[in-house]
CSV table of C-alpha atoms in Angstrom, one decimal:
chain,number,residue,atom,x,y,z
E,19,MET,CA,-2.3,14.5,31.4
E,20,ALA,CA,-4.9,13.9,28.8
E,21,GLY,CA,-3.1,16.3,26.5
E,22,GLU,CA,-0.1,14.2,26.6
E,23,LEU,CA,-2.1,11.2,25.3
E,24,GLU,CA,-3.9,13.2,22.7
E,25,GLY,CA,-0.6,14.3,21.1
E,26,SER,CA,0.5,12.3,18.1
E,27,LYS,CA,4.3,12.5,18.3
E,28,ALA,CA,4.8,9.6,20.5
E,29,LEU,CA,2.0,7.5,18.9
E,30,SER,CA,4.2,6.4,16.0
E,31,GLY,CA,6.7,4.9,18.4
E,32,LEU,CA,3.9,3.3,20.4
E,33,LEU,CA,2.4,1.7,17.3
E,34,SER,CA,5.9,0.3,16.4
E,35,GLY,CA,6.2,-1.1,19.9
E,36,LEU,CA,2.7,-2.6,19.7
E,37,ALA,CA,3.4,-4.2,16.3
E,38,GLN,CA,6.7,-5.7,17.6
E,39,GLU,CA,4.9,-7.3,20.4
E,40,ALA,CA,1.6,-8.3,18.7
E,41,PHE,CA,2.9,-9.5,15.4
E,42,HIS,CA,6.6,-9.9,15.2
E,43,GLY,CA,6.9,-11.9,18.4
E,44,HIS,CA,9.1,-9.5,20.4
E,45,GLN,CA,9.0,-10.6,24.0
E,46,GLY,CA,10.3,-7.8,26.0
E,47,ILE,CA,7.9,-5.0,25.3
E,48,THR,CA,5.9,-4.3,28.4
E,49,GLU,CA,3.3,-1.7,29.2
E,50,GLU,CA,5.7,0.0,31.6
E,51,LEU,CA,8.5,0.1,29.0
E,52,LEU,CA,6.2,1.8,26.4
E,53,ARG,CA,4.9,4.2,29.0
E,54,SER,CA,8.3,5.3,30.4
E,55,GLN,CA,9.9,5.6,26.9
E,56,LEU,CA,7.1,7.4,25.1
E,57,TYR,CA,4.6,8.9,27.6
E,58,PRO,CA,6.7,9.4,30.8
E,59,GLU,CA,4.4,12.2,32.1
E,60,VAL,CA,1.4,9.9,32.0
E,61,SER,CA,0.5,7.6,35.0
E,62,LEU,CA,0.2,3.9,34.3
E,63,GLU,CA,-3.5,3.9,35.3
E,64,GLU,CA,-4.2,6.4,32.5
E,65,PHE,CA,-1.9,4.9,30.1
E,66,ARG,CA,-3.3,1.3,30.3
E,67,PRO,CA,-6.7,2.0,28.7
E,68,PHE,CA,-5.1,4.2,26.1
E,69,LEU,CA,-2.7,1.4,25.2
E,70,ALA,CA,-5.5,-1.1,25.1
E,71,LYS,CA,-7.5,1.2,22.7
E,72,MET,CA,-4.5,1.6,20.3
E,73,ARG,CA,-3.7,-2.1,20.4
E,74,GLY,CA,-7.4,-3.0,19.6
E,75,ILE,CA,-7.4,-0.5,16.7
E,76,LEU,CA,-4.1,-1.9,15.3
E,77,LYS,CA,-5.3,-5.5,15.7
E,78,SER,CA,-8.6,-4.8,13.9
E,79,ILE,CA,-6.8,-3.2,11.0
E,80,ALA,CA,-4.3,-6.0,10.7
E,81,SER,CA,-6.9,-8.7,11.1
E,82,ALA,CA,-9.1,-7.4,8.4
E,83,ASP,CA,-6.1,-6.6,6.2
E,84,MET,CA,-7.7,-3.3,5.5
E,85,ASP,CA,-7.1,-1.6,2.2
E,86,PHE,CA,-6.9,2.1,2.2
E,87,ASN,CA,-10.7,2.7,1.7
E,88,GLN,CA,-11.6,0.5,4.5
E,89,LEU,CA,-8.8,2.1,6.6
E,90,GLU,CA,-10.2,5.6,6.1
E,91,ALA,CA,-13.7,4.6,6.9
E,92,PHE,CA,-12.7,2.7,10.0
E,93,LEU,CA,-10.5,5.5,11.3
E,94,THR,CA,-13.2,8.1,10.6
E,95,ALA,CA,-15.6,6.0,12.6
E,96,GLN,CA,-13.1,5.8,15.5
E,97,THR,CA,-12.8,9.6,15.5
E,98,LYS,CA,-16.6,10.0,15.9
E,99,LYS,CA,-16.8,7.5,18.8
E,100,GLN,CA,-17.1,8.5,22.4
E,101,GLY,CA,-13.7,7.9,23.9
E,102,GLY,CA,-12.3,7.3,20.4
E,103,ILE,CA,-9.3,8.9,18.7
E,104,THR,CA,-8.4,12.4,17.5
E,105,SER,CA,-8.1,13.1,13.8
E,106,ASP,CA,-4.3,13.7,14.3
E,107,GLN,CA,-4.0,10.3,15.8
E,108,ALA,CA,-6.0,8.8,12.9
E,109,ALA,CA,-3.5,10.4,10.5
E,110,VAL,CA,-0.6,8.8,12.4
E,111,ILE,CA,-2.3,5.3,12.5
E,112,SER,CA,-3.0,5.6,8.8
E,113,LYS,CA,0.6,6.5,7.9
E,114,PHE,CA,1.8,3.7,10.1
E,115,TRP,CA,-0.3,1.0,8.6
E,116,LYS,CA,0.6,2.1,5.0
E,117,SER,CA,4.3,1.8,5.7
E,118,HIS,CA,4.2,-1.4,7.9
E,119,LYS,CA,1.3,-3.3,6.3
E,120,THR,CA,3.4,-5.7,4.3
E,121,LYS,CA,5.8,-6.6,7.1
E,122,ILE,CA,2.9,-7.1,9.5
E,123,ARG,CA,1.0,-9.3,7.0
E,124,GLU,CA,4.1,-11.4,6.5
E,125,SER,CA,4.5,-11.9,10.3
E,126,LEU,CA,0.8,-12.9,10.4
E,127,MET,CA,1.3,-15.4,7.6
E,128,ASN,CA,4.3,-16.9,9.4
E,129,GLN,CA,2.2,-17.2,12.6
E,130,SER,CA,-0.3,-19.3,10.7
E,131,ARG,CA,2.4,-21.8,9.4
E,132,TRP,CA,2.5,-24.7,11.7
E,133,ASP,CA,4.0,-27.3,9.4
E,134,SER,CA,7.7,-27.6,8.8
E,135,GLY,CA,9.1,-25.3,6.2
E,136,LEU,CA,11.9,-25.7,3.7
E,137,ARG,CA,14.8,-24.0,5.3
E,138,GLY,CA,17.5,-24.9,2.7
E,139,LEU,CA,18.0,-26.8,-0.4
E,140,SER,CA,21.2,-27.9,-2.1
E,141,TRP,CA,21.9,-30.4,-4.8
E,142,ARG,CA,24.5,-32.2,-6.8
E,143,VAL,CA,24.3,-34.3,-10.0
E,144,ASP,CA,26.5,-37.4,-10.1
E,145,GLY,CA,27.4,-39.3,-13.2
E,146,LYS,CA,27.5,-42.8,-11.8
E,147,SER,CA,29.5,-45.4,-13.6
E,148,GLN,CA,28.6,-48.3,-11.5
E,149,SER,CA,26.0,-49.1,-8.8
E,150,ARG,CA,25.5,-52.0,-6.5
E,151,HIS,CA,21.8,-51.8,-7.0
E,152,SER,CA,21.7,-51.0,-10.7
E,153,PRO,CA,23.4,-52.9,-13.4
E,154,GLN,CA,23.3,-49.8,-15.7
E,155,ILE,CA,26.5,-48.1,-16.3
E,156,HIS,CA,26.6,-44.3,-16.3
E,157,THR,CA,23.2,-43.6,-14.7
E,158,PRO,CA,23.1,-39.9,-13.8
E,159,VAL,CA,21.7,-39.2,-10.4
E,160,ALA,CA,20.5,-36.0,-8.8
E,161,ILE,CA,21.2,-35.8,-5.0
E,162,MET,CA,19.3,-33.3,-3.0
E,163,GLU,CA,19.7,-32.2,0.5
E,164,LEU,CA,16.6,-30.6,2.0
E,165,GLU,CA,16.7,-28.9,5.3
E,166,ILE,CA,13.2,-29.2,6.7
E,167,GLY,CA,12.4,-27.7,9.9
E,168,LYS,CA,10.0,-25.5,11.9
E,169,SER,CA,9.2,-22.3,10.3
E,170,GLY,CA,10.3,-19.0,11.7
E,171,GLN,CA,13.6,-20.4,12.7
E,172,ARG,CA,16.7,-19.1,10.9
E,173,ALA,CA,18.8,-21.6,9.1
E,174,GLY,CA,22.3,-21.8,10.4
E,175,SER,CA,21.4,-21.2,14.0
E,176,ARG,CA,23.4,-23.8,15.9
E,177,GLU,CA,20.9,-24.4,18.6
E,178,ARG,CA,18.1,-25.2,16.1
E,179,GLU,CA,20.1,-27.2,13.5
E,180,SER,CA,19.4,-30.4,15.4
E,181,GLN,CA,15.8,-29.9,14.9
E,182,ALA,CA,16.0,-29.8,11.2
E,183,ASP,CA,15.8,-32.9,9.2
E,184,SER,CA,18.4,-33.2,6.6
E,185,LEU,CA,16.9,-35.2,3.9
E,186,LEU,CA,19.4,-36.6,1.5
E,187,SER,CA,17.7,-38.1,-1.4
E,188,ALA,CA,18.9,-39.6,-4.6
E,189,VAL,CA,16.7,-39.0,-7.6
E,190,PRO,CA,17.6,-41.2,-10.5
E,191,HIS,CA,17.4,-39.7,-14.0
E,192,GLY,CA,14.5,-41.9,-15.0
E,193,GLY,CA,12.7,-41.1,-11.7
E,194,LEU,CA,12.6,-37.4,-12.3
E,195,ASP,CA,10.8,-37.7,-15.6
E,196,PRO,CA,7.4,-39.3,-14.9
E,197,MET,CA,6.6,-37.7,-11.6
E,198,THR,CA,8.4,-34.6,-11.0
E,199,LEU,CA,8.8,-32.9,-14.4
E,200,ARG,CA,5.2,-33.6,-15.2
E,201,SER,CA,4.1,-32.3,-11.8
E,202,GLY,CA,6.3,-29.3,-11.8
E,203,PRO,CA,5.1,-27.2,-14.7
E,204,GLU,CA,1.5,-28.1,-13.9
E,205,LEU,CA,1.9,-27.0,-10.3
E,206,LYS,CA,3.8,-23.9,-11.4
E,207,SER,CA,1.0,-22.8,-13.8
E,208,ARG,CA,-1.6,-23.3,-11.1
E,209,VAL,CA,0.4,-21.2,-8.7
E,210,ARG,CA,0.8,-18.5,-11.3
E,211,GLY,CA,-2.9,-18.4,-11.8
E,212,LEU,CA,-3.5,-18.0,-8.1
E,213,THR,CA,-1.0,-15.3,-7.5
E,214,ASP,CA,-1.3,-13.2,-10.6
G,15,MET,CA,21.2,-42.1,1.2
G,16,LYS,CA,17.5,-42.4,0.6
G,17,MET,CA,15.6,-42.7,-2.7
G,18,LEU,CA,12.8,-40.4,-3.6
G,19,VAL,CA,10.0,-42.7,-4.6
G,20,ASP,CA,7.0,-40.3,-4.7
G,21,PHE,CA,6.3,-36.5,-4.7
G,22,GLN,CA,2.9,-35.3,-3.9
G,23,TRP,CA,1.8,-31.7,-3.7
G,24,LYS,CA,-1.0,-29.5,-2.8
G,25,LEU,CA,-1.7,-25.9,-3.6
G,26,GLY,CA,-3.6,-24.3,-0.6
G,27,MET,CA,-5.1,-21.0,0.3
G,28,ALA,CA,-5.2,-20.1,4.0
G,29,VAL,CA,-8.3,-18.0,4.3
G,30,SER,CA,-8.5,-17.1,7.9
G,31,SER,CA,-6.9,-17.8,11.3
G,32,ASP,CA,-7.2,-16.9,14.9
G,33,SER,CA,-4.7,-14.2,14.6
G,34,CYS,CA,-5.8,-12.8,11.3
G,35,ARG,CA,-9.4,-12.8,10.0
G,36,SER,CA,-8.5,-12.0,6.5
G,37,LEU,CA,-5.4,-14.0,5.8
G,38,LYS,CA,-5.5,-14.8,2.0
G,39,TYR,CA,-2.2,-16.7,2.0
G,40,PRO,CA,-1.5,-19.1,-0.8
G,41,TYR,CA,1.0,-21.9,-0.1
G,42,VAL,CA,2.4,-25.1,-1.5
G,43,ALA,CA,2.5,-28.2,0.7
G,44,VAL,CA,4.7,-31.1,-0.4
G,45,LEU,CA,4.7,-34.7,0.7
G,46,LEU,CA,7.9,-36.6,-0.2
G,47,LYS,CA,8.1,-40.4,0.2
G,48,VAL,CA,11.7,-41.6,0.6
G,49,ALA,CA,12.8,-45.2,0.8
G,50,ASP,CA,16.0,-46.3,2.6
G,51,HIS,CA,18.2,-49.2,1.4
G,52,SER,CA,15.9,-51.7,3.2
G,53,GLY,CA,12.9,-50.5,1.3
G,54,GLN,CA,11.2,-48.8,4.3
G,55,VAL,CA,9.3,-45.8,3.1
G,56,LYS,CA,9.0,-42.7,5.3
G,57,ASN,CA,7.0,-39.5,4.7
G,58,LYS,CA,8.4,-36.1,4.9
G,59,SER,CA,6.1,-33.1,4.5
G,60,PHE,CA,6.7,-29.4,4.5
G,61,GLU,CA,5.2,-26.1,3.4
G,62,MET,CA,6.5,-23.4,1.2
G,63,THR,CA,5.4,-19.8,0.5
G,64,ILE,CA,4.9,-19.0,-3.1
G,65,PRO,CA,8.4,-17.3,-3.4
G,66,GLN,CA,10.0,-20.3,-1.8
G,67,PHE,CA,8.2,-22.6,-4.2
G,68,GLN,CA,9.3,-20.5,-7.2
G,69,ASN,CA,12.9,-21.0,-6.0
G,70,PHE,CA,12.3,-24.6,-5.4
G,71,TYR,CA,10.9,-25.1,-8.9
G,72,ARG,CA,13.9,-23.1,-10.4
G,73,GLN,CA,16.3,-25.4,-8.7
G,74,PHE,CA,14.5,-28.5,-10.1
G,75,LYS,CA,14.5,-27.1,-13.5
G,76,GLU,CA,18.2,-26.5,-13.2
G,77,ILE,CA,18.8,-30.0,-12.0
G,78,ALA,CA,16.8,-31.4,-14.9
G,79,ALA,CA,18.9,-29.3,-17.4
G,80,VAL,CA,22.1,-30.4,-15.9
G,81,ILE,CA,21.2,-34.1,-15.7
G,82,GLU,CA,20.5,-34.2,-19.4
G,83,THR,CA,24.1,-33.1,-20.0
G,84,VAL,CA,25.8,-35.7,-17.9
């Protein structure tokens, strides 16, 4: 039985399943599902602690957002531990993290976004010739529709559309200049400085 | 149709969270103030990732360019 768990073939699949459940929010992945699909020869009693161990390792790696040096050091330490992992398993885990790191990090970032996100943006420029509120003739206006809703929800999903706020806003030509155009480039250069 | 009366922004960096100790996630938070025809002002806030903000900014630049030609 122990031999089955020490092998590394099914481990890759197990890590995928664990990642789906822990990071990507997949609901249906149970212990029993993973065991029956990947380690059918192993009893649930034996599988449980093994699964917990692998889940713990994966969560530690993701939580620390380990680079490859940290990863190697961490996994080496795990192989030396009592009841730790084999070097074959360490290799599988290492390969898994290297190829899934970006996607897992993205999911973790999404999990930490609680504010509404910008789900859609469309705009139109009107050349107004007359306005009830403004005596000016031919005042161009930018009209923007912002779809603001809870992050993680896909735009266009009928069930969730009602939760999004459609913000139709008219931005007169004069109004864009003082605030937005001055703010925009300044904000953009600060963002660039932060992400370069 | 509401009027945009103010646009505030904040550039933030999420450092850590309960699900990820080392998050290092930059984001742009925006607060829009919009007024309806009666003059009542409402706040709308939302958050953008950096790629989302870059697209947002690109759209604004496009609007600014087009509105000059109208």
